[in-house]
Amino acid sequence: MGLLRLLCLLPHRAALAVGRGIGGLAHRLGGSRRAVVRRNLELCFPNLTPDERNALALEHFQALGMMLIEMGLGRWASDKHLASITTLDGLDYLLDASKKGQGVILLGAHFTTLEISGRVLASNSPPFDAVYRKNRSAFVTELQRSGRERSASDTIEKREIKKMVRSLRAGRTVWYAPDQSYSQKGAEVIPFFGVPAMHTTATSSLARLGNAVVIPFFPRRLKNGHYEIVFLPPLEDFPSADAAADTASYVEVLEAHIRTCPEQYFWIHRKF
């Protein structure tokens, strides 16, 4: 942790360059994780040549290395510094919903810029609760939870459904990234880039039980090392009577954003 904090003192683009180098090394040593990334890319981008997919896999590992730096920035960088390297597009969708006193599900996904975007969100939005998942590693779990606690008013473990619903009914915002499904329970098979994949349908239930509006929210790292955070309009007719259709509408907007920065999605997760 001490070394990471020192790296974060470097000029921003220099720090990201170090992260990119770490990611490149991880790619060379990647083993089974590199195989997972390549398989995901093979299924989702069949129109790319093998060389193009291999190049995208390397860019993904480089993005993972930069994510390490960005986790540190999310913990220790000043609000002023983060504001200087970030733009927000569509924030009024969130602010307008919050002013009405209605609960908001801020619907995200697992991008490599996830943690730094939460810190930026904390400086520009009403208070929110952040959902996290326990990892098999207690160290990783605590790193993730404490990092999100730096941004969020409260943290909620993803199985604490009742706590999420209470927050939403109280008119709070809950930041939730439901794109990783680890169980068939409460999930449906929904195409992801045209390939059948398990997706949790919990967002539909949360929106219904919490009487919440659902606003997709995605970050993106730009070529110059700055960040753009995009808030989309609230999903229409959500929730409906069809939880699978609701989930498919989320997957559709997620896919569209992934295509704008494919190397930044979390392909290291075993999606299929």
Tab-separated table of C-alpha atoms in Angstrom:
chain	number	residue	atom	x	y	z
A	1	MET	CA	0.000	0.000	0.000
A	2	GLY	CA	2.862	2.366	0.778
A	3	LEU	CA	4.418	1.853	-2.661
A	4	LEU	CA	1.063	2.456	-4.344
A	5	ARG	CA	0.656	5.692	-2.448
A	6	LEU	CA	4.099	6.836	-3.614
A	7	LEU	CA	3.229	5.995	-7.230
A	8	CYS	CA	0.125	8.148	-6.947
A	9	LEU	CA	2.355	11.146	-6.187
A	10	LEU	CA	3.801	10.968	-9.701
A	11	PRO	CA	2.368	13.206	-12.436
A	12	HIS	CA	-0.877	11.596	-13.540
A	13	ARG	CA	0.203	10.382	-16.964
A	14	ALA	CA	3.495	9.067	-15.570
A	15	ALA	CA	1.622	7.123	-12.884
A	16	LEU	CA	-0.663	5.619	-15.519
A	17	ALA	CA	2.389	4.669	-17.596
A	18	VAL	CA	3.732	2.722	-14.611
A	19	GLY	CA	0.366	1.015	-14.267
A	20	ARG	CA	0.357	0.182	-17.959
A	21	GLY	CA	3.779	-1.414	-17.552
A	22	ILE	CA	2.591	-3.483	-14.596
A	23	GLY	CA	-0.364	-4.632	-16.665
A	24	GLY	CA	1.880	-5.565	-19.577
A	25	LEU	CA	3.980	-7.717	-17.264
A	26	ALA	CA	0.832	-9.346	-15.865
A	27	HIS	CA	-0.217	-10.155	-19.426
A	28	ARG	CA	3.062	-11.967	-20.058
A	29	LEU	CA	2.619	-13.941	-16.835
A	30	GLY	CA	-1.160	-14.180	-17.172
A	31	GLY	CA	-1.591	-17.941	-17.535
A	32	SER	CA	-5.173	-19.044	-16.882
A	33	ARG	CA	-6.472	-15.481	-16.500
A	34	ARG	CA	-5.046	-14.512	-19.869
A	35	ALA	CA	-6.814	-17.541	-21.331
A	36	VAL	CA	-10.119	-16.365	-19.822
A	37	VAL	CA	-9.674	-12.915	-21.354
A	38	ARG	CA	-8.850	-14.329	-24.769
A	39	ARG	CA	-11.829	-16.692	-24.685
A	40	ASN	CA	-14.214	-13.894	-23.705
A	41	LEU	CA	-12.896	-11.713	-26.524
A	42	GLU	CA	-13.077	-14.582	-29.017
A	43	LEU	CA	-16.764	-15.084	-28.232
A	44	CYS	CA	-17.737	-11.414	-28.057
A	45	PHE	CA	-15.679	-10.108	-30.984
A	46	PRO	CA	-15.671	-12.905	-33.579
A	47	ASN	CA	-15.158	-10.390	-36.391
A	48	LEU	CA	-11.716	-9.419	-35.101
A	49	THR	CA	-8.683	-11.294	-36.372
A	50	PRO	CA	-6.682	-13.368	-33.855
A	51	ASP	CA	-3.939	-10.716	-33.908
A	52	GLU	CA	-6.489	-7.967	-33.220
A	53	ARG	CA	-7.957	-9.919	-30.303
A	54	ASN	CA	-4.488	-10.580	-28.881
A	55	ALA	CA	-3.746	-6.854	-29.095
A	56	LEU	CA	-7.035	-6.101	-27.335
A	57	ALA	CA	-6.171	-8.639	-24.618
A	58	LEU	CA	-2.856	-6.849	-24.020
A	59	GLU	CA	-4.655	-3.486	-23.846
A	60	HIS	CA	-7.033	-4.998	-21.302
A	61	PHE	CA	-4.194	-6.108	-19.039
A	62	GLN	CA	-2.638	-2.667	-19.394
A	63	ALA	CA	-5.987	-1.195	-18.326
A	64	LEU	CA	-5.961	-3.520	-15.310
A	65	GLY	CA	-2.539	-2.172	-14.378
A	66	MET	CA	-3.812	1.382	-14.647
A	67	MET	CA	-6.765	0.344	-12.484
A	68	LEU	CA	-4.303	-0.331	-9.662
A	69	ILE	CA	-3.070	3.267	-9.883
A	70	GLU	CA	-6.643	4.535	-10.100
A	71	MET	CA	-7.617	2.634	-6.966
A	72	GLY	CA	-4.874	4.559	-5.197
A	73	LEU	CA	-6.061	7.848	-6.670
A	74	GLY	CA	-9.565	7.043	-5.482
A	75	ARG	CA	-8.197	6.717	-1.962
A	76	TRP	CA	-5.636	9.522	-1.753
A	77	ALA	CA	-5.983	12.072	-4.571
A	78	SER	CA	-7.476	15.465	-3.754
A	79	ASP	CA	-10.928	16.423	-4.980
A	80	LYS	CA	-9.294	19.280	-6.895
A	81	HIS	CA	-6.979	16.932	-8.781
A	82	LEU	CA	-9.756	14.504	-9.658
A	83	ALA	CA	-11.996	17.343	-10.827
A	84	SER	CA	-9.232	18.547	-13.158
A	85	ILE	CA	-9.074	15.212	-14.990
A	86	THR	CA	-12.761	14.280	-15.083
A	87	THR	CA	-15.857	15.374	-16.979
A	88	LEU	CA	-19.409	14.303	-16.177
A	89	ASP	CA	-22.073	13.950	-18.839
A	90	GLY	CA	-25.756	13.636	-17.918
A	91	LEU	CA	-25.380	14.207	-14.164
A	92	ASP	CA	-28.693	16.106	-14.169
A	93	TYR	CA	-30.545	12.811	-14.630
A	94	LEU	CA	-29.331	11.748	-11.192
A	95	LEU	CA	-29.771	15.149	-9.557
A	96	ASP	CA	-33.333	15.536	-10.862
A	97	ALA	CA	-34.360	12.100	-9.598
A	98	SER	CA	-32.812	12.770	-6.193
A	99	LYS	CA	-34.630	16.099	-5.866
A	100	LYS	CA	-37.933	14.253	-6.213
A	101	GLY	CA	-37.082	12.196	-3.141
A	102	GLN	CA	-37.258	8.937	-5.058
A	103	GLY	CA	-34.744	6.163	-4.557
A	104	VAL	CA	-32.250	5.741	-7.394
A	105	ILE	CA	-30.425	2.633	-8.545
A	106	LEU	CA	-27.244	3.931	-10.121
A	107	LEU	CA	-26.704	1.018	-12.460
A	108	GLY	CA	-23.063	0.454	-13.256
A	109	ALA	CA	-20.836	-2.384	-14.405
A	110	HIS	CA	-17.355	-3.725	-13.837
A	111	PHE	CA	-14.987	-1.508	-15.774
A	112	THR	CA	-11.352	-1.007	-14.824
A	113	THR	CA	-12.190	2.620	-13.976
A	114	LEU	CA	-14.841	1.568	-11.452
A	115	GLU	CA	-13.157	2.682	-8.233
A	116	ILE	CA	-11.955	6.118	-9.338
A	117	SER	CA	-15.393	6.883	-10.778
A	118	GLY	CA	-16.951	6.260	-7.372
A	119	ARG	CA	-14.690	8.819	-5.759
A	120	VAL	CA	-15.550	11.406	-8.438
A	121	LEU	CA	-19.228	10.613	-7.992
A	122	ALA	CA	-18.963	11.294	-4.266
A	123	SER	CA	-17.817	14.853	-4.954
A	124	ASN	CA	-20.579	15.641	-7.429
A	125	SER	CA	-23.734	13.851	-6.329
A	126	PRO	CA	-26.035	13.377	-3.350
A	127	PRO	CA	-24.847	10.794	-0.793
A	128	PHE	CA	-25.051	7.215	-2.028
A	129	ASP	CA	-24.556	3.666	-0.812
A	130	ALA	CA	-22.170	1.349	-2.675
A	131	VAL	CA	-22.688	-2.377	-3.115
A	132	TYR	CA	-19.669	-4.697	-2.964
A	133	ARG	CA	-19.116	-8.458	-3.166
A	134	LYS	CA	-17.094	-10.482	-0.694
A	135	ASN	CA	-14.016	-11.969	-2.322
A	136	ARG	CA	-12.441	-15.285	-1.402
A	137	SER	CA	-9.461	-13.220	-0.286
A	138	ALA	CA	-10.186	-11.300	2.920
A	139	PHE	CA	-7.497	-8.779	1.913
A	140	VAL	CA	-9.138	-8.062	-1.467
A	141	THR	CA	-12.554	-7.804	0.175
A	142	GLU	CA	-11.294	-5.255	2.688
A	143	LEU	CA	-9.392	-3.311	0.018
A	144	GLN	CA	-12.544	-3.049	-2.069
A	145	ARG	CA	-14.884	-2.319	0.817
A	146	SER	CA	-12.665	0.300	2.433
A	147	GLY	CA	-11.990	1.920	-0.921
A	148	ARG	CA	-15.696	2.295	-1.629
A	149	GLU	CA	-16.238	3.507	1.913
A	150	ARG	CA	-13.946	6.412	0.985
A	151	SER	CA	-16.560	7.411	-1.601
A	152	ALA	CA	-19.892	6.148	-0.310
A	153	SER	CA	-21.927	7.039	2.759
A	154	ASP	CA	-22.396	3.339	3.445
A	155	THR	CA	-21.349	0.020	1.918
A	156	ILE	CA	-23.719	-2.894	1.395
A	157	GLU	CA	-22.668	-6.492	0.751
A	158	LYS	CA	-24.467	-7.692	-2.393
A	159	ARG	CA	-26.469	-10.336	-0.503
A	160	GLU	CA	-27.947	-7.728	1.854
A	161	ILE	CA	-31.029	-7.216	-0.316
A	162	LYS	CA	-33.204	-5.930	2.523
A	163	LYS	CA	-30.673	-3.225	3.337
A	164	MET	CA	-30.626	-2.107	-0.311
A	165	VAL	CA	-34.415	-1.941	-0.389
A	166	ARG	CA	-34.530	0.086	2.836
A	167	SER	CA	-32.073	2.589	1.388
A	168	LEU	CA	-34.088	2.949	-1.807
A	169	ARG	CA	-37.375	3.360	0.044
A	170	ALA	CA	-35.737	6.083	2.111
A	171	GLY	CA	-35.032	7.994	-1.103
A	172	ARG	CA	-31.322	7.212	-1.204
A	173	THR	CA	-29.130	6.328	-4.171
A	174	VAL	CA	-27.623	2.839	-4.368
A	175	TRP	CA	-24.674	2.237	-6.704
A	176	TYR	CA	-25.010	-1.302	-8.030
A	177	ALA	CA	-23.060	-3.241	-10.691
A	178	PRO	CA	-24.999	-6.443	-11.518
A	179	ASP	CA	-23.104	-7.614	-14.607
A	180	GLN	CA	-21.291	-10.486	-12.861
A	181	SER	CA	-23.467	-13.479	-12.007
A	182	TYR	CA	-22.006	-16.258	-9.863
A	183	SER	CA	-25.151	-18.349	-9.434
A	184	GLN	CA	-28.096	-19.578	-11.481
A	185	LYS	CA	-30.406	-18.626	-8.624
A	186	GLY	CA	-32.285	-15.440	-9.480
A	187	ALA	CA	-30.638	-15.312	-12.899
A	188	GLU	CA	-31.659	-15.720	-16.531
A	189	VAL	CA	-29.754	-16.620	-19.670
A	190	ILE	CA	-29.598	-13.419	-21.721
A	191	PRO	CA	-27.427	-12.835	-24.802
A	192	PHE	CA	-24.288	-10.804	-24.189
A	193	PHE	CA	-22.696	-9.767	-27.486
A	194	GLY	CA	-24.921	-12.447	-29.016
A	195	VAL	CA	-23.631	-15.214	-26.735
A	196	PRO	CA	-25.885	-16.792	-24.048
A	197	ALA	CA	-24.718	-15.770	-20.565
A	198	MET	CA	-26.139	-15.841	-17.059
A	199	HIS	CA	-27.292	-12.463	-15.736
A	200	THR	CA	-28.858	-11.724	-12.381
A	201	THR	CA	-32.355	-10.247	-12.574
A	202	ALA	CA	-32.058	-8.645	-9.140
A	203	THR	CA	-32.133	-5.082	-10.488
A	204	SER	CA	-35.733	-5.514	-11.601
A	205	SER	CA	-36.759	-6.783	-8.158
A	206	LEU	CA	-34.834	-4.032	-6.365
A	207	ALA	CA	-36.466	-1.336	-8.480
A	208	ARG	CA	-39.916	-2.750	-7.800
A	209	LEU	CA	-39.457	-3.323	-4.059
A	210	GLY	CA	-37.623	-0.028	-3.553
A	211	ASN	CA	-39.893	2.013	-5.844
A	212	ALA	CA	-36.720	3.258	-7.487
A	213	VAL	CA	-35.768	4.880	-10.759
A	214	VAL	CA	-32.912	3.161	-12.610
A	215	ILE	CA	-30.150	5.302	-14.147
A	216	PRO	CA	-27.292	3.611	-16.057
A	217	PHE	CA	-23.886	5.044	-15.186
A	218	PHE	CA	-20.636	4.167	-16.953
A	219	PRO	CA	-17.065	5.528	-16.735
A	220	ARG	CA	-14.478	5.686	-19.490
A	221	ARG	CA	-10.752	6.471	-19.535
A	222	LEU	CA	-9.896	8.792	-22.421
A	223	LYS	CA	-6.800	8.688	-24.612
A	224	ASN	CA	-5.216	11.604	-22.725
A	225	GLY	CA	-5.548	9.807	-19.378
A	226	HIS	CA	-8.546	11.840	-18.279
A	227	TYR	CA	-11.937	10.355	-17.453
A	228	GLU	CA	-15.489	10.765	-18.659
A	229	ILE	CA	-18.420	9.600	-16.555
A	230	VAL	CA	-21.662	9.147	-18.472
A	231	PHE	CA	-25.124	9.098	-16.901
A	232	LEU	CA	-27.841	7.850	-19.252
A	233	PRO	CA	-31.563	8.719	-19.069
A	234	PRO	CA	-33.604	6.607	-16.629
A	235	LEU	CA	-34.595	3.284	-18.148
A	236	GLU	CA	-38.178	3.521	-19.410
A	237	ASP	CA	-40.910	1.186	-18.134
A	238	PHE	CA	-38.471	-0.262	-15.617
A	239	PRO	CA	-39.339	-2.420	-13.816
A	240	SER	CA	-41.861	-4.207	-15.985
A	241	ALA	CA	-43.650	-7.475	-15.347
A	242	ASP	CA	-40.832	-9.292	-17.160
A	243	ALA	CA	-37.583	-9.363	-15.169
A	244	ALA	CA	-35.690	-10.994	-18.037
A	245	ALA	CA	-36.737	-8.221	-20.432
A	246	ASP	CA	-35.704	-5.624	-17.852
A	247	THR	CA	-32.294	-7.244	-17.561
A	248	ALA	CA	-31.938	-7.403	-21.338
A	249	SER	CA	-32.499	-3.641	-21.524
A	250	TYR	CA	-29.591	-3.163	-19.104
A	251	VAL	CA	-27.362	-5.518	-21.078
A	252	GLU	CA	-28.165	-3.582	-24.256
A	253	VAL	CA	-26.955	-0.244	-22.877
A	254	LEU	CA	-23.961	-1.965	-21.261
A	255	GLU	CA	-22.889	-3.493	-24.574
A	256	ALA	CA	-23.177	-0.121	-26.293
A	257	HIS	CA	-20.814	1.455	-23.766
A	258	ILE	CA	-18.350	-1.443	-23.880
A	259	ARG	CA	-17.998	-0.930	-27.624
A	260	THR	CA	-16.723	2.611	-26.996
A	261	CYS	CA	-13.843	1.350	-24.805
A	262	PRO	CA	-13.670	-2.460	-25.099
A	263	GLU	CA	-10.278	-2.777	-23.404
A	264	GLN	CA	-11.704	-1.262	-20.203
A	265	TYR	CA	-14.418	-3.841	-19.506
A	266	PHE	CA	-13.590	-6.546	-16.950
A	267	TRP	CA	-12.864	-9.389	-19.381
A	268	ILE	CA	-10.735	-11.151	-16.782
A	269	HIS	CA	-13.993	-12.344	-15.202
A	270	ARG	CA	-15.210	-15.722	-16.490
A	271	LYS	CA	-18.336	-14.441	-18.248
A	272	PHE	CA	-19.436	-17.643	-19.985
